[in-house]
Structure formats: structure tokens, C-alpha cells
CSV table of C-alpha atoms in Angstrom, one decimal:
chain,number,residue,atom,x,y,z
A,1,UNK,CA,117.4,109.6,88.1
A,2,UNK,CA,113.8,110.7,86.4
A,3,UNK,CA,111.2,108.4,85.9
A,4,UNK,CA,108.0,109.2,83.4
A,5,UNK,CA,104.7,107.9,84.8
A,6,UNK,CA,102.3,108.3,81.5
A,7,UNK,CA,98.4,107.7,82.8
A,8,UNK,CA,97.2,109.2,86.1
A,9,UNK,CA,94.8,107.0,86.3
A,10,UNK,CA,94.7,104.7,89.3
A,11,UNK,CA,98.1,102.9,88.6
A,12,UNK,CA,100.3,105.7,87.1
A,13,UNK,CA,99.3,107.5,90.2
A,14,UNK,CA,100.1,105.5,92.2
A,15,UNK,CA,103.4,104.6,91.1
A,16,UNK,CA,103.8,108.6,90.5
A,17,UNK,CA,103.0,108.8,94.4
A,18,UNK,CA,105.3,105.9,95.9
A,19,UNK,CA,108.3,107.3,93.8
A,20,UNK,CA,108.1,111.1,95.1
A,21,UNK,CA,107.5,109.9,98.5
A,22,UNK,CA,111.1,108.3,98.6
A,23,UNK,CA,112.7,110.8,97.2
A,24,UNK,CA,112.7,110.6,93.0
A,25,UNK,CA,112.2,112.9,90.3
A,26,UNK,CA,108.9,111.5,89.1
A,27,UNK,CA,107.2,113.1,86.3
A,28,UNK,CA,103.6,112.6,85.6
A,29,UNK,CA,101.9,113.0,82.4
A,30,UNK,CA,98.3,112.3,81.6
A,31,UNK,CA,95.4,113.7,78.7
A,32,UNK,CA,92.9,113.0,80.7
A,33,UNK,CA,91.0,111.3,78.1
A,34,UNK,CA,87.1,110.7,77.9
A,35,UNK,CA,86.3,107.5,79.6
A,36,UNK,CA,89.2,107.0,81.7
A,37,UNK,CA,88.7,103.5,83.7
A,38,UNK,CA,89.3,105.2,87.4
A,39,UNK,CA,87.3,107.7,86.9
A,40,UNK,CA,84.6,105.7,86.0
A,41,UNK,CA,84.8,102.6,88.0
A,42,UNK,CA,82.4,101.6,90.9
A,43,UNK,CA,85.6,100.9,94.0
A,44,UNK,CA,85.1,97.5,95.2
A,45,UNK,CA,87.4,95.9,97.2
A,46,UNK,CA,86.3,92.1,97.9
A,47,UNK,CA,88.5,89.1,96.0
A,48,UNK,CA,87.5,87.0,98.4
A,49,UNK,CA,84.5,85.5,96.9
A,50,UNK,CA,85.6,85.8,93.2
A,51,UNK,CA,84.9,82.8,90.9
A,52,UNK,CA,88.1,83.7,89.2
A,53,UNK,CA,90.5,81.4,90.5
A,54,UNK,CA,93.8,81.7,88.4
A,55,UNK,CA,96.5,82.3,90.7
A,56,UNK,CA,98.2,85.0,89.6
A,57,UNK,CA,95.3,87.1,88.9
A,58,UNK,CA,94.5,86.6,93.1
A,59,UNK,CA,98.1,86.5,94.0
A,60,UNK,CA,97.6,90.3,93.2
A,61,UNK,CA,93.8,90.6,94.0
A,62,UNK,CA,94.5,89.5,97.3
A,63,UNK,CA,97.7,91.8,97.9
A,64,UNK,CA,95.8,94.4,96.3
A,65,UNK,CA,92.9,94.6,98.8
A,66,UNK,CA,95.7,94.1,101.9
A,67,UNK,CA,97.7,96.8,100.7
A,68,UNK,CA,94.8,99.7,101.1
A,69,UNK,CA,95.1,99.6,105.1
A,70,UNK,CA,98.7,100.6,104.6
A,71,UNK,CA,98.4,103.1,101.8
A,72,UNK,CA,95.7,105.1,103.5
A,73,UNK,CA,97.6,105.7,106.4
A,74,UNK,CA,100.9,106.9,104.4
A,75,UNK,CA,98.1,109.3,102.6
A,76,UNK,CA,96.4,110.7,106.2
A,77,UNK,CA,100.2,111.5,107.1
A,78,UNK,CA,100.3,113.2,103.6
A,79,UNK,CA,96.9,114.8,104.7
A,80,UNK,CA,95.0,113.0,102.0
A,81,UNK,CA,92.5,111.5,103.9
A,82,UNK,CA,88.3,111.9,102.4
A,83,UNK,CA,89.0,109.2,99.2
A,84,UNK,CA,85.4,107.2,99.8
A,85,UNK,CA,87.4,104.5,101.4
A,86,UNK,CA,85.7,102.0,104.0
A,87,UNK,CA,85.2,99.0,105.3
A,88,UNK,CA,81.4,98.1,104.4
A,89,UNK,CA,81.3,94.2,104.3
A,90,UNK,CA,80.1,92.3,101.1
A,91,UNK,CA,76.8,90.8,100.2
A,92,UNK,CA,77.4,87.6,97.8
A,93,UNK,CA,73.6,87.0,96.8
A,94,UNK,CA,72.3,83.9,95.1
A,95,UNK,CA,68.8,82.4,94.8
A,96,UNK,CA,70.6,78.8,94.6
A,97,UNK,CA,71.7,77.2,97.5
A,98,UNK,CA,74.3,75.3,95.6
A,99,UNK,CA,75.7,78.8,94.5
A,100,UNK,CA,75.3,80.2,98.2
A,101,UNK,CA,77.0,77.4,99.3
A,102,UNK,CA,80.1,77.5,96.8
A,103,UNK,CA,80.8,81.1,97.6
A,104,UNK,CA,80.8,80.3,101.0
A,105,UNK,CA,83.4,77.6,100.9
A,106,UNK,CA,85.6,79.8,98.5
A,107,UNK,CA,85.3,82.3,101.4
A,108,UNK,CA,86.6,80.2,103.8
A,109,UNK,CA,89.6,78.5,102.0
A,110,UNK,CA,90.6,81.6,101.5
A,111,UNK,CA,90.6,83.2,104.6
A,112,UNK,CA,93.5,80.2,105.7
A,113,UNK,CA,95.8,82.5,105.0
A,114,UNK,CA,94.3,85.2,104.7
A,115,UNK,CA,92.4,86.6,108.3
A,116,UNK,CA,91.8,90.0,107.0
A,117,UNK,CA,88.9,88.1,105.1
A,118,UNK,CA,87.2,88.7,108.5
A,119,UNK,CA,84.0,87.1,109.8
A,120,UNK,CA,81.9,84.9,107.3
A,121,UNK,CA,78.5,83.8,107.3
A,122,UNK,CA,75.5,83.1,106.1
A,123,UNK,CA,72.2,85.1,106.4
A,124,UNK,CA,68.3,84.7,105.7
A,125,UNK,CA,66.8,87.4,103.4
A,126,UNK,CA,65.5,88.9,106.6
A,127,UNK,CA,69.2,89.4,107.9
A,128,UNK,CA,70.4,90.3,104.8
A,129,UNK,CA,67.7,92.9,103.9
A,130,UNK,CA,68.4,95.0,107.3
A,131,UNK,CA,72.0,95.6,106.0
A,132,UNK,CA,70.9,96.6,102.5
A,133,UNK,CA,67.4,97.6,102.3
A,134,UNK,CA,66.3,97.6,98.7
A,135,UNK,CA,67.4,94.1,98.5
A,136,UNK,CA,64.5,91.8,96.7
A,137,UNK,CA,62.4,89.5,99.3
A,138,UNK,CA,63.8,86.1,99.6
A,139,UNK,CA,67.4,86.4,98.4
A,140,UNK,CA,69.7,85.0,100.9
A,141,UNK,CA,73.4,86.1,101.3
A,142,UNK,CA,76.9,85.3,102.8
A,143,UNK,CA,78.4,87.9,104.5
A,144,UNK,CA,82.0,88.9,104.2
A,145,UNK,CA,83.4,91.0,106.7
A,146,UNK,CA,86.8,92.3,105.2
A,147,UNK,CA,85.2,94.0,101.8
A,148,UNK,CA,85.4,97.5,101.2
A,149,UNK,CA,84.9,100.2,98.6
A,150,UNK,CA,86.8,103.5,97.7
A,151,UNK,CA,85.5,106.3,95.5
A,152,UNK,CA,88.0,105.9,92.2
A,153,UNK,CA,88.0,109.5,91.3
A,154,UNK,CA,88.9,110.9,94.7
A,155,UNK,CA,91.5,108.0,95.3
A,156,UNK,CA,93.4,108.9,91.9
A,157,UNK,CA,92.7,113.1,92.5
A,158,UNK,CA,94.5,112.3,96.3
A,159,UNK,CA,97.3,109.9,95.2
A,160,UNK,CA,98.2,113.0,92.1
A,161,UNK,CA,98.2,115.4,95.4
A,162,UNK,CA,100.0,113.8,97.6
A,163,UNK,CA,102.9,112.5,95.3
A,164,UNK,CA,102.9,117.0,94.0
A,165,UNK,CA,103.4,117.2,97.4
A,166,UNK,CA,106.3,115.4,97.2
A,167,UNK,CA,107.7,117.3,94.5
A,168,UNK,CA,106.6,115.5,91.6
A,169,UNK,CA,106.0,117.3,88.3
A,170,UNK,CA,102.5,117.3,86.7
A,171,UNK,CA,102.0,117.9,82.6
A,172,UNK,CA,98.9,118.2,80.8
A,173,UNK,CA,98.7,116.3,77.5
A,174,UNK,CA,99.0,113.4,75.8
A,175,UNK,CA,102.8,111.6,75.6
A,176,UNK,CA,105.2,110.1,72.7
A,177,UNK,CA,107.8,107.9,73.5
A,178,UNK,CA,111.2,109.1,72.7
A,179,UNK,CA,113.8,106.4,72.2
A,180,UNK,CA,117.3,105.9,70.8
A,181,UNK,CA,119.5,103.2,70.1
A,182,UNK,CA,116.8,100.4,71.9
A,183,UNK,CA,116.8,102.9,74.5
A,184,UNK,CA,113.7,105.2,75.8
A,185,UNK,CA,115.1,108.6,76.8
A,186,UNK,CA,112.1,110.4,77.6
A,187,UNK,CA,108.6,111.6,76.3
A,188,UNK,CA,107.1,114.5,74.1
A,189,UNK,CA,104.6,115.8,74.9
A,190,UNK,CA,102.6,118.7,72.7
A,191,UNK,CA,106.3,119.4,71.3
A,192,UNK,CA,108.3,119.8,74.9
A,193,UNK,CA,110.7,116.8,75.0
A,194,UNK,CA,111.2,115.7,79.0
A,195,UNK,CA,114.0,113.6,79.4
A,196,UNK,CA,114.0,110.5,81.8
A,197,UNK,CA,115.7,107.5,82.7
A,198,UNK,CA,112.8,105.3,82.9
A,199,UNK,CA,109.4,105.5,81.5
A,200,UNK,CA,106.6,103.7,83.1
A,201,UNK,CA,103.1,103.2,80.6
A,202,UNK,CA,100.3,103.0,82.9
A,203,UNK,CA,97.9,105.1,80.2
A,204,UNK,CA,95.2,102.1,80.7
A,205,UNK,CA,93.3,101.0,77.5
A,206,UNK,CA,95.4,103.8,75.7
A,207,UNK,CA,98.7,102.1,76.7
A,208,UNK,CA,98.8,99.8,73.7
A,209,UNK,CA,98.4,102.9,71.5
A,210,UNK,CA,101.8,104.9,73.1
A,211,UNK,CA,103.5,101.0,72.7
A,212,UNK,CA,102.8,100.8,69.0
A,213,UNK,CA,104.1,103.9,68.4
A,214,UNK,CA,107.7,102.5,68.9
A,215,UNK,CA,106.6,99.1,66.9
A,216,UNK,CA,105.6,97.0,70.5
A,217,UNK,CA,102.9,95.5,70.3
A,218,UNK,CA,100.7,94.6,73.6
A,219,UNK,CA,97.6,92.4,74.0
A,220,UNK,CA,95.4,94.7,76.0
A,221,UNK,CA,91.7,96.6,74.3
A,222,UNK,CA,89.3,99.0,75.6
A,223,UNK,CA,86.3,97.4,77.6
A,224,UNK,CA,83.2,99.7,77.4
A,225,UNK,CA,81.5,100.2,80.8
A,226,UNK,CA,78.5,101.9,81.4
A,227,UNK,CA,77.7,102.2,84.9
A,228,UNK,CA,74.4,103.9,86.9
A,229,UNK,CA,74.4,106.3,89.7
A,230,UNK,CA,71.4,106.3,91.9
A,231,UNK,CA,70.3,108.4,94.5
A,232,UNK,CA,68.6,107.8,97.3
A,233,UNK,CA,67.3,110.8,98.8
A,234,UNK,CA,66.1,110.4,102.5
A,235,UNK,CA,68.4,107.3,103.3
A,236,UNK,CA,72.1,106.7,104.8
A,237,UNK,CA,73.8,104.7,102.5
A,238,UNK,CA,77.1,105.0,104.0
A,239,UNK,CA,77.1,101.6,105.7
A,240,UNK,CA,75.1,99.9,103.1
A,241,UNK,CA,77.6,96.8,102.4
A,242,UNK,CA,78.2,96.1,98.8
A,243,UNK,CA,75.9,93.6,97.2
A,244,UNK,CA,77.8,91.1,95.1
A,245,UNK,CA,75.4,88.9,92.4
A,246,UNK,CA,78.4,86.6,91.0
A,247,UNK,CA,77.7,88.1,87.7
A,248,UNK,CA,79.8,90.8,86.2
A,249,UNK,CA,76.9,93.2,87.7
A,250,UNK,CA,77.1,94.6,91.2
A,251,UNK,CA,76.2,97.2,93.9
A,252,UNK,CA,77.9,99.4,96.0
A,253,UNK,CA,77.1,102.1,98.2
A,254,UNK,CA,79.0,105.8,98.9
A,255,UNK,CA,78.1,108.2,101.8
A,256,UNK,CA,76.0,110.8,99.9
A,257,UNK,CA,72.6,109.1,99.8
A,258,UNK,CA,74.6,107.3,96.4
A,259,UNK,CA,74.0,103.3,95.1
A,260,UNK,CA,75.9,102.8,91.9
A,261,UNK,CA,74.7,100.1,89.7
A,262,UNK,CA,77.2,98.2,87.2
A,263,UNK,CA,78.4,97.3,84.9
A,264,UNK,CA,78.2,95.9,81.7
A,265,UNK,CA,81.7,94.4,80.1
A,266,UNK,CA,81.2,95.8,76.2
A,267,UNK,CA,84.8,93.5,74.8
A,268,UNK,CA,85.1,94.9,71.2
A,269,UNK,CA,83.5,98.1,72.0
A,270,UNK,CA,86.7,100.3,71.0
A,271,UNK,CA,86.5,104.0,72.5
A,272,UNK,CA,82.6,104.5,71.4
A,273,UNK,CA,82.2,107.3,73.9
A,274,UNK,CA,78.5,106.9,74.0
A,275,UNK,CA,75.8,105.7,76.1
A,276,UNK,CA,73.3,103.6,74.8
A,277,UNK,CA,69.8,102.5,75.7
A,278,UNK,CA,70.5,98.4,75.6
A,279,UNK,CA,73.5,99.6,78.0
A,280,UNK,CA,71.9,101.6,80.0
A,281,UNK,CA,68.9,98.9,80.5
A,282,UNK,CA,70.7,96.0,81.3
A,283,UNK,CA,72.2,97.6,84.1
A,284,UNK,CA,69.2,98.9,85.5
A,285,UNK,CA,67.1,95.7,84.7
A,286,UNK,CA,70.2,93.1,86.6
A,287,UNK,CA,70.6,96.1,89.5
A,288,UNK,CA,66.4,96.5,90.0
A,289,UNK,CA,65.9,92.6,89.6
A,290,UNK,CA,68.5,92.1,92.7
A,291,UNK,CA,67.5,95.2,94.9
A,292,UNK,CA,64.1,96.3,93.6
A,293,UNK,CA,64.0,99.1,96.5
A,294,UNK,CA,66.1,101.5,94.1
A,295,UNK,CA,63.3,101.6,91.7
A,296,UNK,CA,62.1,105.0,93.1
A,297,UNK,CA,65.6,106.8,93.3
A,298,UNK,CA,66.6,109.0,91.0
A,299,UNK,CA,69.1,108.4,87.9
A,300,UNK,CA,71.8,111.0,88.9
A,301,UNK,CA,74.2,109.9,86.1
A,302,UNK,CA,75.8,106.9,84.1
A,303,UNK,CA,79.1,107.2,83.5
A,304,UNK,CA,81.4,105.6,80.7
A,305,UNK,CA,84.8,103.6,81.3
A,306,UNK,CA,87.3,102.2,79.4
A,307,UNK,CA,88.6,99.1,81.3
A,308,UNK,CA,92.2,98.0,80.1
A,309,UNK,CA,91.2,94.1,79.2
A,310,UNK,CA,93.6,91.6,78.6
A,311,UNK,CA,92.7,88.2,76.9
A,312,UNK,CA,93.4,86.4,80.0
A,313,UNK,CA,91.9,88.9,83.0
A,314,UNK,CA,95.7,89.3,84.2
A,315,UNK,CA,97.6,92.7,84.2
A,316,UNK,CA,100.3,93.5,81.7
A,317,UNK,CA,103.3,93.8,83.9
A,318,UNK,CA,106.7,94.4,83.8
A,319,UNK,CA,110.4,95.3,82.1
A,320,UNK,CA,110.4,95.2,78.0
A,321,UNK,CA,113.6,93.3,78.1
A,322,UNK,CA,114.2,94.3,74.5
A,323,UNK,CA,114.0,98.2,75.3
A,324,UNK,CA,115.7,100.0,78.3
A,325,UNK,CA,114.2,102.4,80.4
A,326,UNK,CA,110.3,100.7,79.6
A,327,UNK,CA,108.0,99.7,82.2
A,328,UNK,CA,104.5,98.5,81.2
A,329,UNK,CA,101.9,98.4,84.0
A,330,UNK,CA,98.3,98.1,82.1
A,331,UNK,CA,95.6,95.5,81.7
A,332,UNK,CA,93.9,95.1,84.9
A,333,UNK,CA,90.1,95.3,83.5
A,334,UNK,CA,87.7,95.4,86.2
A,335,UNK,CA,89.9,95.0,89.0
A,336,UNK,CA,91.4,98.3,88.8
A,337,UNK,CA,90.7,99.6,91.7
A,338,UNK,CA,91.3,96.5,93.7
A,339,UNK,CA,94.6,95.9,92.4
A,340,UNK,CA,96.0,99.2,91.0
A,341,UNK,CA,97.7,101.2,93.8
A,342,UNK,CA,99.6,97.8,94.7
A,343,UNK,CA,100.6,97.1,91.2
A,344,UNK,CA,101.5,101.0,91.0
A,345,UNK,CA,103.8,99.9,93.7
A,346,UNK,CA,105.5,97.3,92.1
A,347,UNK,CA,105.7,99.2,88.5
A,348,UNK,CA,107.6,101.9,90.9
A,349,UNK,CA,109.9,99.5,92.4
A,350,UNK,CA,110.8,98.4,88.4
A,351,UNK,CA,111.7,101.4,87.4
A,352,UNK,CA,114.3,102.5,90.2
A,353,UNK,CA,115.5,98.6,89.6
A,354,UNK,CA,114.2,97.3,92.6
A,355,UNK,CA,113.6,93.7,92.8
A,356,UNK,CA,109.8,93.3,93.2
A,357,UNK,CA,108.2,91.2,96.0
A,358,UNK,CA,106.6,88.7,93.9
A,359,UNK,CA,107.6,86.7,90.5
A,360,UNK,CA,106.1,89.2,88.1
A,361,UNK,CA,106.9,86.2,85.0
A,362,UNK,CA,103.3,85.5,85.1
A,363,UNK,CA,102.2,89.3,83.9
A,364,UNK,CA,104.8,89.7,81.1
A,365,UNK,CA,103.4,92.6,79.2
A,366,UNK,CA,104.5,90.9,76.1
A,367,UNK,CA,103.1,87.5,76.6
A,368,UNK,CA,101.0,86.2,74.1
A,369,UNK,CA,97.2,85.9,75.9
């Protein structure tokens, strides 16, 4: 039995990976387009203080962020082991008490059933500013223990790896579906046919393109991100904890002297490939007006991502009943990376007809957002 992943981005590699590592013929195909989502995307790990509260967007949030523990020890026995991931702790930063307070509660309900939330609590500005220096005088924080942050591109580079290692197969270029009698049968791709039993579409924002090629049509768009890199040369950044605001901006921290800034959420921005100075401003002005102490680093880069949106923030997930051999497995938006090697999981299982661990009813890919 073969199975087509199409998009090595952060689900389609996983999915690619947990295949070959039991045993299938996986095939993984990917363009490699400008402005792929992983790539771009800043690697936070925290649901834990999220004001979203639907519950099946944090039934997977919250298996997403438990899965990671597991899946980078099954990479450090594949030797795959530098991906950026660790255990930092979170900053949720407020200047209103009533919003401090909130976030704490949320915390804490969820940690009932969920320990790995890890030690909460609250800290003056003075506290708060020894963990993350550049933080602006007088903004208090809660602390959340159990966050953590992974490096996107080296996660999805390691997964591609590891699952090659497992004798996966790796094509270059972009994919057409090839179906026949309500059937899919395999994928072209630049005019080399590879046949498969199942193919799963985990091309992100470009998923709903490779759908409506066959006449299915999915509710998922391309997002424009534009995210800053700043470096901060003389400083060790690699326990800096990541500062969340509770808007759709945020900080996080890597080991190379590195804060990235983001992001803004451009919905209806298509693929404009661009960056542009009202993007590039916002993020700055939101990222300087909650940690002013990055004024003086330097702009290393701003990077561009497509995030897969759906209307209603929740993946597109599962079986296209009407069509055999389809998985979809797009739609995450900007919890990619907090979500997407779990879901790559669970898009494996459905394609080697495994009954998934949760009710996947809730993320029908052809739902009507």
C-alpha cells in the first residue's frame, strides 16, 4: 500500500514521517513554494492561555503541545535531534488587571486535566523583566511553566530526514491529482504519474487549489504573515521565555542571540508575496511598545507566510467520503506549529484506515465554515 503526502510543510511531514517509521511506502511531494507557513512561522507552543475557547480547536491545541515530548524522542532515536525545540515558559502580559486576572484563571482550569501546564503564577514587572529583559517598565505577567517553542524550518527539514530515513521517497514539484471512477489513483507531477493508494493533501494554503482541480471545493484562504527577526547581539536569548500580549502579536526567543517579532493576520491577502511598510510597522510598533529593549537590535530579516485560514480557526480534517483514496489535512492558521505534527499523526492513521483517537466530525474538510 502507497500513500502520497502532497505539502512538506509541517503536517505532510509529519504524516510522511509517522508512515515510513511503521513501515509504508510513503511518497512525499512538495514545490516548495514562496511563503510556505512552516517556514515562516515563529514556533510557539502555549494553548494554555488562549482566549480561543471552542473545543475542538483545543481538543487539538492541547494534544498538539503534549504530543512534542513524545515526538522528539522518536526523532533523537532517528538522530534528529537540534530542531529549536525547548521548554522556555510563557509570559501572558497585560497592563489590566482584569485581563491578568482572566488569563490566570483560564490557566488554571485548564491545567485540571492537564498537569503538563506546569507551575502558574503571577509576577510584578520586576520579576517579569529578569526573565525577559527588554520587557517595557510596569507590565506585569503570569507565568506559565509548560510553554515552549520550536524552530519551524528545522522541525519540518528533520521530520523530511528522518521519515527518508525510513525509506520514504522525496519528489520535487508541484502535484495533480489523478482520479478515476470517484477514485484517486495517484498524482502527477511535472508529467511522471506515481501511483498510490491514498493521497493525503497537506499543501497548506495551496491545498484548496490541488482540491478544485478535481471539482472539491474546501473553505480554507491564504493568511499573509509578515513576521520580524531581531538580533540581539551581546545577549543569551536562549532561555528568554516567550512573551505572549493576548493579541495576535507575540515574542519568542531562539538560541542565536534571535527575538522574532509577529505577526500580523493579512485575511484576504491572497499569495501577495511582498512585504510592505504598514506590515512591517505594525509589527515592529506592537513588538517595541511591549518589550522596548529590542529597539537597538538589528533587523536581521522579515519573513512572509501563508497561514492556511479557515473561516472558523479549526483544521480541515479528514476522509472525502465522496472520493476514495483522499485525505485532507489543511487549515490550521496560526497554530501550525502547535498542532501540526499531531494532526500529521492522525491524517497518517486515515490513510492506512486506522481509526483515529479522537472524533475527527468536528474538522470535516468539507464542512461549510
Amino acid at each position: 500500500m502507497t500513500t502520497i503526502v502532497v505539502g512538506a510543510g509541517i503536517v505532510g511531514a509529519s504524516a510522511a514521517y509517522h508512515l515510513a517509521r511503521k513501515g509504508e511506502d510513503v511518497i512525499l511531494v512538495d514545490k516548495r513554494f514562496k511563503g510556505e507557513a512552516t517556514a515562516a512561522g515563529a514556533g510557539i507552543v502555549c494553548p494554555w492561555i488562549s482566549k480561543t475557547d471552542d473545543p475542538d480547536w483545543y481538543r487539538l491545541a492541547r494534544n498538539g503541545a503534549l504530543y512534542y515530548p513524545e515526538l522528539m524522542e522518536r526523532l533523537k532515536q532517528d538522530g534528529e535531534e537540534h530542531v529549536g525545540f525547548a521548554f522556555v515558559g510563557a509570559l501572558g502580559v497585560n497592563e489590566e488587571e482584569s485581563e491578568l486576572a482572566a488569563m490566570e484563571a483560564r490557566a488554571h482550569q485548564r491545567k485540571q486535566d492537564t498537569p503538563e501546564v506546569g507551575e502558574i503564577k503571577r509576577l510584578s514587572y520586576r520579576e517579569a523583566k529578569a526573565l525577559f529583559p527588554p520587557l517595557k517598565e510596569g507590565l506585569e505577567a503570569v507565568y506559565v511553566e509548560g510553554a515552549a517553542r520550536l524552530d519551524g524550518r528545522l522541525l519540518r527539514d528533520a521530520l523530511c530526514r528522518a521519515a527518508k530515513k525510513h525509506g520514504a521517497q522525496v519528489v520535487e514539484g508541484e502535484a495533480c491529482l489523478v482520479y478515476e471512477e470517484e477514485a484517486i489513483c495517484g498524482v502527477e507531477v511535472e508529467g511522471t504519474v506515481y501511483e498510490g493508494d491514498t493521497v493525503i493533501a497537506a499543501s497548506g494554503a495551496w491545498a484548496k487549489q490541488l482540491a478544485e482541480s478535481i471539482g472539491i471545493t474546501i473553505e480554507v484562504e491564504p493568511q499573509k504573515g509578515q513576521i520580524a527577526h531581531i538580533g540581539m547581539e551581546g545577549y543569551d536569548t536562549s532561555k528568554w521565555p516567550v512573551v505572549l500580549p493576548q493579541t495576535s502579536h507575540y515574542l519568542v526567543c531562539f538560541d542565536d542571540a534571535r527575538v522574532v517579532i509577529g505577526a500580523t493576520r493579512e485575511t484576504g491577502s491572497g499569495f501577495d508575496y511582498r512585504l510592505t511598510a504598514g506590515g512591517v510597522y505594525e509589527v515592529l510598533d506592537e513588538g517595541l511598545r511591549v518589550a522596548p529593549g529590542l529597539s537597538e537590535g538589528s533587523l536581521r530579516e522579515v519573513r512572509i507566510g501563508f497561514r492556511p485560514a479557515s473561516k472558523d480557526l479549526k483544521p480541515l480534517l479528514g476522509r472525502v467520503k465522496a472520493l476514495k483514496g483522499l485525505v485532507i489535512a489543511t487549515g490550521l492558521g496560526a497554530s501550525g506549529l502547535t498542532m501540526g505534527p499531531y494532526v500529521g499523526t492522525l491524517a497518517a492513521a486515515l490513510a492506512v484506515g486506522e481509526e483515529p483517537p479522537i472524533d475527527l466530525a468536528p474538522y470535516d474538510p468539507l464542512r461549510k465554515c
